mmCIF file of C-alpha atoms in Angstrom:
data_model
loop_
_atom_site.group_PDB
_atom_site.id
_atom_site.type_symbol
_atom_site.label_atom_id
_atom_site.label_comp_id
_atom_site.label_asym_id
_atom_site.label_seq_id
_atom_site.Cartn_x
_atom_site.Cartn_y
_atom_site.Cartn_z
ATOM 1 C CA UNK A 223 120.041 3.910 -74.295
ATOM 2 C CA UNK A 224 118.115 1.730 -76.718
ATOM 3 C CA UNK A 225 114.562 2.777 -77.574
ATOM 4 C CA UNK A 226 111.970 0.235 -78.295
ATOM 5 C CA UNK A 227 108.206 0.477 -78.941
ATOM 6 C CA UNK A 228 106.309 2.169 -76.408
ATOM 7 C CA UNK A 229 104.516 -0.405 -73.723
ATOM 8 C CA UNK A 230 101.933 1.085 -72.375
ATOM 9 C CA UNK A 231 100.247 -0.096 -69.044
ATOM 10 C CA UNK A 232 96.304 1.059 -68.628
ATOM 11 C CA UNK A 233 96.033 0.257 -65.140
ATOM 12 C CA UNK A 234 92.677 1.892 -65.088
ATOM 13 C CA UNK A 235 90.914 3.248 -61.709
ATOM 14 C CA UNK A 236 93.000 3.707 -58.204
ATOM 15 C CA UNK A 237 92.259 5.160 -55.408
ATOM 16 C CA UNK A 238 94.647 7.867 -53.798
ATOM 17 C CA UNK A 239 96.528 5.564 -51.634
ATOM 18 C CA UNK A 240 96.838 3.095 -54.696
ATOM 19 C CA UNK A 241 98.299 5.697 -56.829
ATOM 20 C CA UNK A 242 101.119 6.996 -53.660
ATOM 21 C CA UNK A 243 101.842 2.748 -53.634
ATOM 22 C CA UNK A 244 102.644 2.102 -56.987
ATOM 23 C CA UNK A 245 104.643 5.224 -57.442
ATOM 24 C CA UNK A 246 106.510 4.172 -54.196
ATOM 25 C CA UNK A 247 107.169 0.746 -56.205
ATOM 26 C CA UNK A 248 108.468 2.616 -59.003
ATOM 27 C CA UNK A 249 110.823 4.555 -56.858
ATOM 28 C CA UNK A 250 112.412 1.532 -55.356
ATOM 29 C CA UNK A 251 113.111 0.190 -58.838
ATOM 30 C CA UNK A 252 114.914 3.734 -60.043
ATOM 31 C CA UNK A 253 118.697 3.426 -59.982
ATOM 32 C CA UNK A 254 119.224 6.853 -61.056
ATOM 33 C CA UNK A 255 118.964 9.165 -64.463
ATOM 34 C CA UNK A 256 115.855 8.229 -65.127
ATOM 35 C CA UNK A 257 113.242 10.839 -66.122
ATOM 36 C CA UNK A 258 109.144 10.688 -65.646
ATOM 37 C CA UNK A 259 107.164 12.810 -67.022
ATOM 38 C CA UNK A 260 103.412 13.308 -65.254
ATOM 39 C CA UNK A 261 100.559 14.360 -67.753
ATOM 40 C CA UNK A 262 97.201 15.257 -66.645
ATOM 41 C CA UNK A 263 94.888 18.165 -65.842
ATOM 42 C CA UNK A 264 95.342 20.382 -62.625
ATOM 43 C CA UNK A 265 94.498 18.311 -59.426
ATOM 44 C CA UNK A 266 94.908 14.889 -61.158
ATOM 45 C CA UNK A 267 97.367 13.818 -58.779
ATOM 46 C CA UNK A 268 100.955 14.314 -59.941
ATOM 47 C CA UNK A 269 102.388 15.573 -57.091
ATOM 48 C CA UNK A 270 100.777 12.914 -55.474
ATOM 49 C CA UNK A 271 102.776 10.486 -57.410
ATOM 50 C CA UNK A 272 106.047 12.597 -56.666
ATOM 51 C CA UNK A 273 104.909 12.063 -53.232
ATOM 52 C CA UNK A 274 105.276 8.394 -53.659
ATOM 53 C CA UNK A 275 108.362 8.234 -55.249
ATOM 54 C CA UNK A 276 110.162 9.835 -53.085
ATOM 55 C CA UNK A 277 108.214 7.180 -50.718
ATOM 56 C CA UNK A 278 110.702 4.772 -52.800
ATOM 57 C CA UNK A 279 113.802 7.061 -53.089
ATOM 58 C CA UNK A 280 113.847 7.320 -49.185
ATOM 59 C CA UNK A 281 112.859 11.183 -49.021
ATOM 60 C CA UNK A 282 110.401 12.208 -46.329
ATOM 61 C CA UNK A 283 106.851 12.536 -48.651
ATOM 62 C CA UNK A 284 106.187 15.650 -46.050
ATOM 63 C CA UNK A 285 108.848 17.416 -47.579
ATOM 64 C CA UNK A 286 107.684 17.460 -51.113
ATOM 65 C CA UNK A 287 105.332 20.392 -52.704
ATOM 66 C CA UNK A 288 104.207 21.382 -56.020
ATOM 67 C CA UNK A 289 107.046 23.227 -57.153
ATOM 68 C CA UNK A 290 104.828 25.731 -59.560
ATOM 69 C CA UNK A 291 106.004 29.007 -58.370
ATOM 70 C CA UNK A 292 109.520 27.692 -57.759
ATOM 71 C CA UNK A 293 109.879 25.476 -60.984
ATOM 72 C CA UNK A 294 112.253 23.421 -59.270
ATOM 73 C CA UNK A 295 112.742 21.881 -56.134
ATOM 74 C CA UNK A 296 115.396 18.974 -55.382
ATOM 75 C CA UNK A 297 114.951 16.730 -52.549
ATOM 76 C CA UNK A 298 118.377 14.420 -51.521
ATOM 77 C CA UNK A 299 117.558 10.591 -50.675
ATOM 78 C CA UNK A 300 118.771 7.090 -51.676
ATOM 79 C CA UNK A 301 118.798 9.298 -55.120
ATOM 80 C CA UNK A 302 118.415 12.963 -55.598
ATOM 81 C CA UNK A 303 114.568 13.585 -56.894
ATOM 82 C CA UNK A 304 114.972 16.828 -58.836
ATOM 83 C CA UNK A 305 110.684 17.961 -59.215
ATOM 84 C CA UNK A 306 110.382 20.180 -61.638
ATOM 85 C CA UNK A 307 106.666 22.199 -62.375
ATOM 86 C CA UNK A 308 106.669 23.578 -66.346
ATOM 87 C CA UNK A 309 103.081 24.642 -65.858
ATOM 88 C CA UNK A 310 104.188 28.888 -65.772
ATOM 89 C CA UNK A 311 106.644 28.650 -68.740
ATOM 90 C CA UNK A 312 105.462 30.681 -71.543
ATOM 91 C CA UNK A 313 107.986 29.460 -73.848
ATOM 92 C CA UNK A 314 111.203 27.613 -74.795
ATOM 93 C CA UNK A 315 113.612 29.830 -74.238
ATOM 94 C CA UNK A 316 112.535 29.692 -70.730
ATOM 95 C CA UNK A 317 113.060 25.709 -70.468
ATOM 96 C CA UNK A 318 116.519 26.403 -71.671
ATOM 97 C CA UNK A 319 117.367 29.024 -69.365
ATOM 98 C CA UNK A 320 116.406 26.476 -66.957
ATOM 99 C CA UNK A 321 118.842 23.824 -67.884
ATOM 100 C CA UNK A 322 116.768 20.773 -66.257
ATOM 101 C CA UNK A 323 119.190 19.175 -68.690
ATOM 102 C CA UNK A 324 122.384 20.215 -66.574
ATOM 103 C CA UNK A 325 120.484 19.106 -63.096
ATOM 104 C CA UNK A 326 120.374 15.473 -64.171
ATOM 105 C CA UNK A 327 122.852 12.805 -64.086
ATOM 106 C CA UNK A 328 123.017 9.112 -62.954
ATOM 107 C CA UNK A 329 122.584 9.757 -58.952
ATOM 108 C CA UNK A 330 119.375 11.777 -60.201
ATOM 109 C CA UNK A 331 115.914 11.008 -61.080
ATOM 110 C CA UNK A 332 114.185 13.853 -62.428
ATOM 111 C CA UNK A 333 110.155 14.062 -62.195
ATOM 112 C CA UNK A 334 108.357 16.580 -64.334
ATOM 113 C CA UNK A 335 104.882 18.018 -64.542
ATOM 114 C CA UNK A 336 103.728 19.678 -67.441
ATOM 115 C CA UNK A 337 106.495 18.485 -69.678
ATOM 116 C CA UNK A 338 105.459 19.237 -72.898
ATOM 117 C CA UNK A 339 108.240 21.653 -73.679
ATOM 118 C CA UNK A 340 110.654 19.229 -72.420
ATOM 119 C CA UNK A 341 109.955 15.618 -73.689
ATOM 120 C CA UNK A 342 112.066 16.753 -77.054
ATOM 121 C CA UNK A 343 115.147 17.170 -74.758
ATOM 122 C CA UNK A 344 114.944 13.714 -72.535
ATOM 123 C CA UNK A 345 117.743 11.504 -72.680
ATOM 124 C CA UNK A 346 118.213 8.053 -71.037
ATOM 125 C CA UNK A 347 115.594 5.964 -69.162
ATOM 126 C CA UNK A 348 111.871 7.719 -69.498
ATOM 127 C CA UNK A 349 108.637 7.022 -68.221
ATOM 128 C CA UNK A 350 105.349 8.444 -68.688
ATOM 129 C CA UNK A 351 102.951 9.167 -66.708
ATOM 130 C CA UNK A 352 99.073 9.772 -67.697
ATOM 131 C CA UNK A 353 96.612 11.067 -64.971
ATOM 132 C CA UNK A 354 92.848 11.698 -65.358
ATOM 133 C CA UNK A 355 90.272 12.128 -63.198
ATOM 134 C CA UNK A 356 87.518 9.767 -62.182
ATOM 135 C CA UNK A 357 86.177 10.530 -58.856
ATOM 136 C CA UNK A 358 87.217 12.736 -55.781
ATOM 137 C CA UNK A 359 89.619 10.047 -53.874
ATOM 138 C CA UNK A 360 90.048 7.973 -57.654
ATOM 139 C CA UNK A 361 92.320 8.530 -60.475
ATOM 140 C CA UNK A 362 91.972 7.031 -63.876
ATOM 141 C CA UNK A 363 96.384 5.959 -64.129
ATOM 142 C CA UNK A 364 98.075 4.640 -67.179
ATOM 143 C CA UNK A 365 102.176 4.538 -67.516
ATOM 144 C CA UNK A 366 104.140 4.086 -70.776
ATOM 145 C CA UNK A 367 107.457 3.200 -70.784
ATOM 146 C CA UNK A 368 109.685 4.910 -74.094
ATOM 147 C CA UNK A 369 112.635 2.646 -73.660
ATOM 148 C CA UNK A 370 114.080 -0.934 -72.485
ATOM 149 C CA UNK A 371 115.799 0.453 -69.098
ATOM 150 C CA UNK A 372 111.665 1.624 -68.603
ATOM 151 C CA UNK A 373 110.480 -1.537 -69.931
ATOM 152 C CA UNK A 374 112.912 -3.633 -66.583
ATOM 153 C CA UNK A 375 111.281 -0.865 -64.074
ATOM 154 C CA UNK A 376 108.118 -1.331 -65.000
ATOM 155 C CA UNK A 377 108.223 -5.611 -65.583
ATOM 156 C CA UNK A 378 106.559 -5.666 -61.703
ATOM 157 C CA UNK A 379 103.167 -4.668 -63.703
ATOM 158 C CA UNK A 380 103.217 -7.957 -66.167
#
């Protein structure tokens, strides 16, 4: 994997359906272990955007929920999704009892919210994510890509 400087894409306001497209678009362009990480506030729409990747993975977007009281859920597609909800760890010996690490591999793509704890630990392809609110049905969406295999999955948005 060969990092590069960060490119970040402010795409600015979307509405809800916006958001579910583009993240479909990304999921179409994921060929497996690549990892996104989702920032933003509670309600800000990043199981939204989990929603539309699976869109793009072939998974049924009915099937996927927040995973926060089961930290993990894994979903089996064109790829296996592996959603992953950090918000209830206290600390990092949690994470590591978790071994996200050990779920991941090149059929995978791994989506996490709340990754804080975890961004030290991600290895291969990784996009961010950045949420914020603007209005009820509008989202304020910016992506950064941490790598060149990011960089080619993201080139739709030059």
């Amino acid at each position: 994997m060969e990092r590069s400087t960060e490119k970040i894409y402010e795409l600015g306001q979307m509405k809800i359906d916006q958001l579910l497209n583009l993240a479909g678009k990304i999921g179409e362009r994921l060929s497996g272990g690549e990892t996104i990480l989702l920032y933003g506030d509670l309600g800000t729409g990043k199981t939204t955007f989990v929603r539309g990747l699976a869109r793009g993975l072939r998974i049924e977007e009915r099937l996927i929920r927040s995973p926060t009281f089961n930290i993990i859920n894994t979903y089996p597609g064109r790829l296996i999704l592996v959603h992953a909800d950090l918000y209830r760890l206290e600390d990092r010996r949690e994470l590591l009892d978790l071994d996200l690490e050990g779920l991941g591999d090149y059929n995978t793509v791994m989506a996490v919210e709340w990754p804080e704890m975890y961004r030290p630990f991600v290895e291969g392809p990784c996009l961010i994510v950045r949420l914020e609110h603007w209005s009820e049905n509008e989202r304020v969406v910016s992506l950064s890509s941490m790598d060149v295999e990011a960089d080619e999955i993201l080139s739709f948005l030059n």
